[in-house]
Amino acid sequence: FLLFFFFFFFKQKTAYELSACLVGSEMCIRDRVQVPEAIESIKSVEDLVGKKIATSFDLLSSQFFRELEEKKGVPKLNNGRLHTSVQYLSGSVEAACALGLADGIVDLVESWETMRACGLKPIATLLSSEAVLIRPTRPHELTHANLIQLI
């Protein structure tokens, strides 16, 4: 699909524009590191090195904590594994801390309601993304513009 998108996007003769109607709006989604508010000993993401992390984004999280361990000078394990345990969970990842499965989580956050309801607070952002609409500057000849206006 991605290859098709790039081929389609770059091979078309039609000029495209990015619609800024959603940029900077409430549609911003962040991949956040979150910890229980009640645990005061974890103030930054560095405090999670060597602890248990639950996430649906295990590759992104593993890469993030690997770089963090290297930055902190944590010696590498012989088998190449992390000192920080990143465990894949599917579903309601925000419940992992309350269930005792993890010390912190990495999860997508669109609204803060679920996070607050589970007693979590954000301590770091791994990734921010925004929805952006891409549309042609002039209609394609097969768009049936006359029919659309009729409807």
Short mmCIF file of C-alpha atoms in Angstrom, two decimals:
data_model
loop_
_atom_site.label_atom_id
_atom_site.label_comp_id
_atom_site.label_asym_id
_atom_site.label_seq_id
_atom_site.Cartn_x
_atom_site.Cartn_y
_atom_site.Cartn_z
CA PHE A 1 0.00 0.00 0.00
CA LEU A 2 2.75 2.45 0.95
CA LEU A 3 4.65 1.82 -2.28
CA PHE A 4 1.45 2.37 -4.26
CA PHE A 5 0.82 5.63 -2.39
CA PHE A 6 4.29 6.99 -3.15
CA PHE A 7 4.06 5.91 -6.78
CA PHE A 8 0.61 7.46 -7.14
CA PHE A 9 1.53 10.65 -5.28
CA PHE A 10 4.77 11.36 -7.13
CA LYS A 11 3.86 10.09 -10.62
CA GLN A 12 0.67 12.10 -11.04
CA LYS A 13 0.79 15.20 -13.24
CA THR A 14 -1.70 16.97 -10.97
CA ALA A 15 -0.33 19.34 -8.36
CA TYR A 16 -1.29 18.55 -4.78
CA GLU A 17 -1.76 20.79 -1.79
CA LEU A 18 -1.72 20.02 1.91
CA SER A 19 -4.81 21.20 3.66
CA ALA A 20 -3.93 22.81 6.97
CA CYS A 21 -7.43 22.55 8.39
CA LEU A 22 -6.47 19.81 10.84
CA VAL A 23 -2.87 20.80 11.52
CA GLY A 24 -2.48 21.98 15.10
CA SER A 25 -6.05 21.02 15.92
CA GLU A 26 -7.45 18.57 18.44
CA MET A 27 -6.54 15.74 16.05
CA CYS A 28 -2.94 15.69 17.28
CA ILE A 29 -1.97 12.26 18.63
CA ARG A 30 1.08 11.63 20.80
CA ASP A 31 2.88 8.44 21.69
CA ARG A 32 3.54 9.10 25.39
CA VAL A 33 5.45 7.46 28.21
CA GLN A 34 3.13 7.45 31.22
CA VAL A 35 3.53 6.39 34.85
CA PRO A 36 1.18 6.20 37.86
CA GLU A 37 0.72 9.57 39.55
CA ALA A 38 0.95 7.89 42.96
CA ILE A 39 4.57 6.78 42.37
CA GLU A 40 6.65 9.83 43.15
CA SER A 41 10.01 8.11 42.62
CA ILE A 42 9.50 8.15 38.82
CA LYS A 43 9.81 11.77 37.72
CA SER A 44 11.45 11.35 34.30
CA VAL A 45 11.78 8.72 31.63
CA GLU A 46 15.35 8.04 32.77
CA ASP A 47 13.90 6.69 36.04
CA LEU A 48 12.24 3.86 34.04
CA VAL A 49 15.55 2.40 32.82
CA GLY A 50 15.73 -1.18 34.12
CA LYS A 51 12.01 -1.28 34.92
CA LYS A 52 8.99 -2.95 33.22
CA ILE A 53 7.26 -1.13 30.34
CA ALA A 54 3.97 -2.24 28.76
CA THR A 55 3.06 -1.10 25.25
CA SER A 56 1.40 -1.93 21.95
CA PHE A 57 4.38 -0.28 20.24
CA ASP A 58 7.14 -2.62 21.31
CA LEU A 59 9.58 -1.88 18.47
CA LEU A 60 9.36 1.90 18.86
CA SER A 61 9.57 1.61 22.65
CA SER A 62 12.50 -0.82 22.55
CA GLN A 63 14.42 1.49 20.23
CA PHE A 64 13.66 4.48 22.49
CA PHE A 65 14.82 2.69 25.67
CA ARG A 66 17.88 1.20 23.93
CA GLU A 67 19.00 4.72 22.97
CA LEU A 68 18.19 5.94 26.48
CA GLU A 69 20.26 3.14 28.07
CA GLU A 70 23.19 3.95 25.77
CA LYS A 71 22.90 7.66 26.61
CA LYS A 72 22.91 6.87 30.34
CA GLY A 73 25.95 4.57 29.91
CA VAL A 74 24.16 1.42 31.06
CA PRO A 75 26.42 -1.55 30.17
CA LYS A 76 25.04 -3.79 27.44
CA LEU A 77 23.88 -7.31 28.24
CA ASN A 78 25.70 -10.20 26.51
CA ASN A 79 22.61 -11.33 24.61
CA GLY A 80 21.88 -7.82 23.26
CA ARG A 81 18.69 -7.47 25.29
CA LEU A 82 17.70 -4.36 27.17
CA HIS A 83 17.91 -3.87 30.92
CA THR A 84 14.48 -2.27 30.54
CA SER A 85 11.81 -4.91 30.00
CA VAL A 86 9.49 -3.82 27.15
CA GLN A 87 6.45 -6.10 26.99
CA TYR A 88 3.88 -6.12 24.19
CA LEU A 89 0.25 -5.76 25.28
CA SER A 90 -2.82 -5.49 23.11
CA GLY A 91 -5.90 -3.60 24.20
CA SER A 92 -6.18 -1.44 27.29
CA VAL A 93 -2.49 -0.82 27.92
CA GLU A 94 -3.32 1.96 30.39
CA ALA A 95 -4.53 -0.68 32.88
CA ALA A 96 -1.11 -2.41 33.04
CA CYS A 97 0.25 -0.29 35.90
CA ALA A 98 -2.85 -0.74 38.05
CA LEU A 99 -2.71 -4.50 37.47
CA GLY A 100 0.95 -4.63 38.50
CA LEU A 101 2.13 -5.71 35.05
CA ALA A 102 4.33 -2.65 34.45
CA ASP A 103 6.03 0.31 36.10
CA GLY A 104 5.18 2.54 33.12
CA ILE A 105 3.48 2.38 29.75
CA VAL A 106 3.98 3.75 26.24
CA ASP A 107 0.62 4.40 24.61
CA LEU A 108 -1.09 6.68 22.11
CA VAL A 109 -2.86 9.61 23.70
CA GLU A 110 -5.49 11.63 21.86
CA SER A 111 -7.46 12.86 24.84
CA TRP A 112 -6.26 12.82 28.42
CA GLU A 113 -9.46 11.37 29.88
CA THR A 114 -8.50 7.68 29.90
CA MET A 115 -5.02 8.46 31.16
CA ARG A 116 -6.36 10.54 34.07
CA ALA A 117 -9.05 7.96 34.87
CA CYS A 118 -6.31 5.34 35.26
CA GLY A 119 -4.24 7.60 37.52
CA LEU A 120 -1.43 8.09 34.99
CA LYS A 121 0.69 11.14 34.19
CA PRO A 122 2.85 11.75 31.10
CA ILE A 123 6.62 12.04 31.58
CA ALA A 124 7.87 11.95 27.97
CA THR A 125 6.70 12.08 24.35
CA LEU A 126 8.18 9.58 21.89
CA LEU A 127 6.29 10.70 18.81
CA SER A 128 3.75 13.37 17.83
CA SER A 129 1.60 13.17 14.73
CA GLU A 130 -1.12 15.24 13.12
CA ALA A 131 -3.81 14.50 10.59
CA VAL A 132 -3.22 16.29 7.28
CA LEU A 133 -5.49 16.18 4.24
CA ILE A 134 -3.90 15.95 0.79
CA ARG A 135 -6.00 16.88 -2.22
CA PRO A 136 -5.37 17.82 -5.85
CA THR A 137 -5.35 21.52 -6.72
CA ARG A 138 -7.54 20.77 -9.73
CA PRO A 139 -10.06 17.93 -10.11
CA HIS A 140 -9.06 14.79 -11.98
CA GLU A 141 -10.90 14.39 -15.27
CA LEU A 142 -12.70 11.29 -13.94
CA THR A 143 -14.05 12.92 -10.77
CA HIS A 144 -17.60 13.26 -12.12
CA ALA A 145 -17.77 16.89 -10.92
CA ASN A 146 -21.07 17.46 -12.76
CA LEU A 147 -22.66 14.49 -11.01
CA ILE A 148 -21.36 15.63 -7.62
CA GLN A 149 -22.85 19.10 -8.12
CA LEU A 150 -26.16 17.50 -9.11
CA ILE A 151 -26.27 15.47 -5.91
#
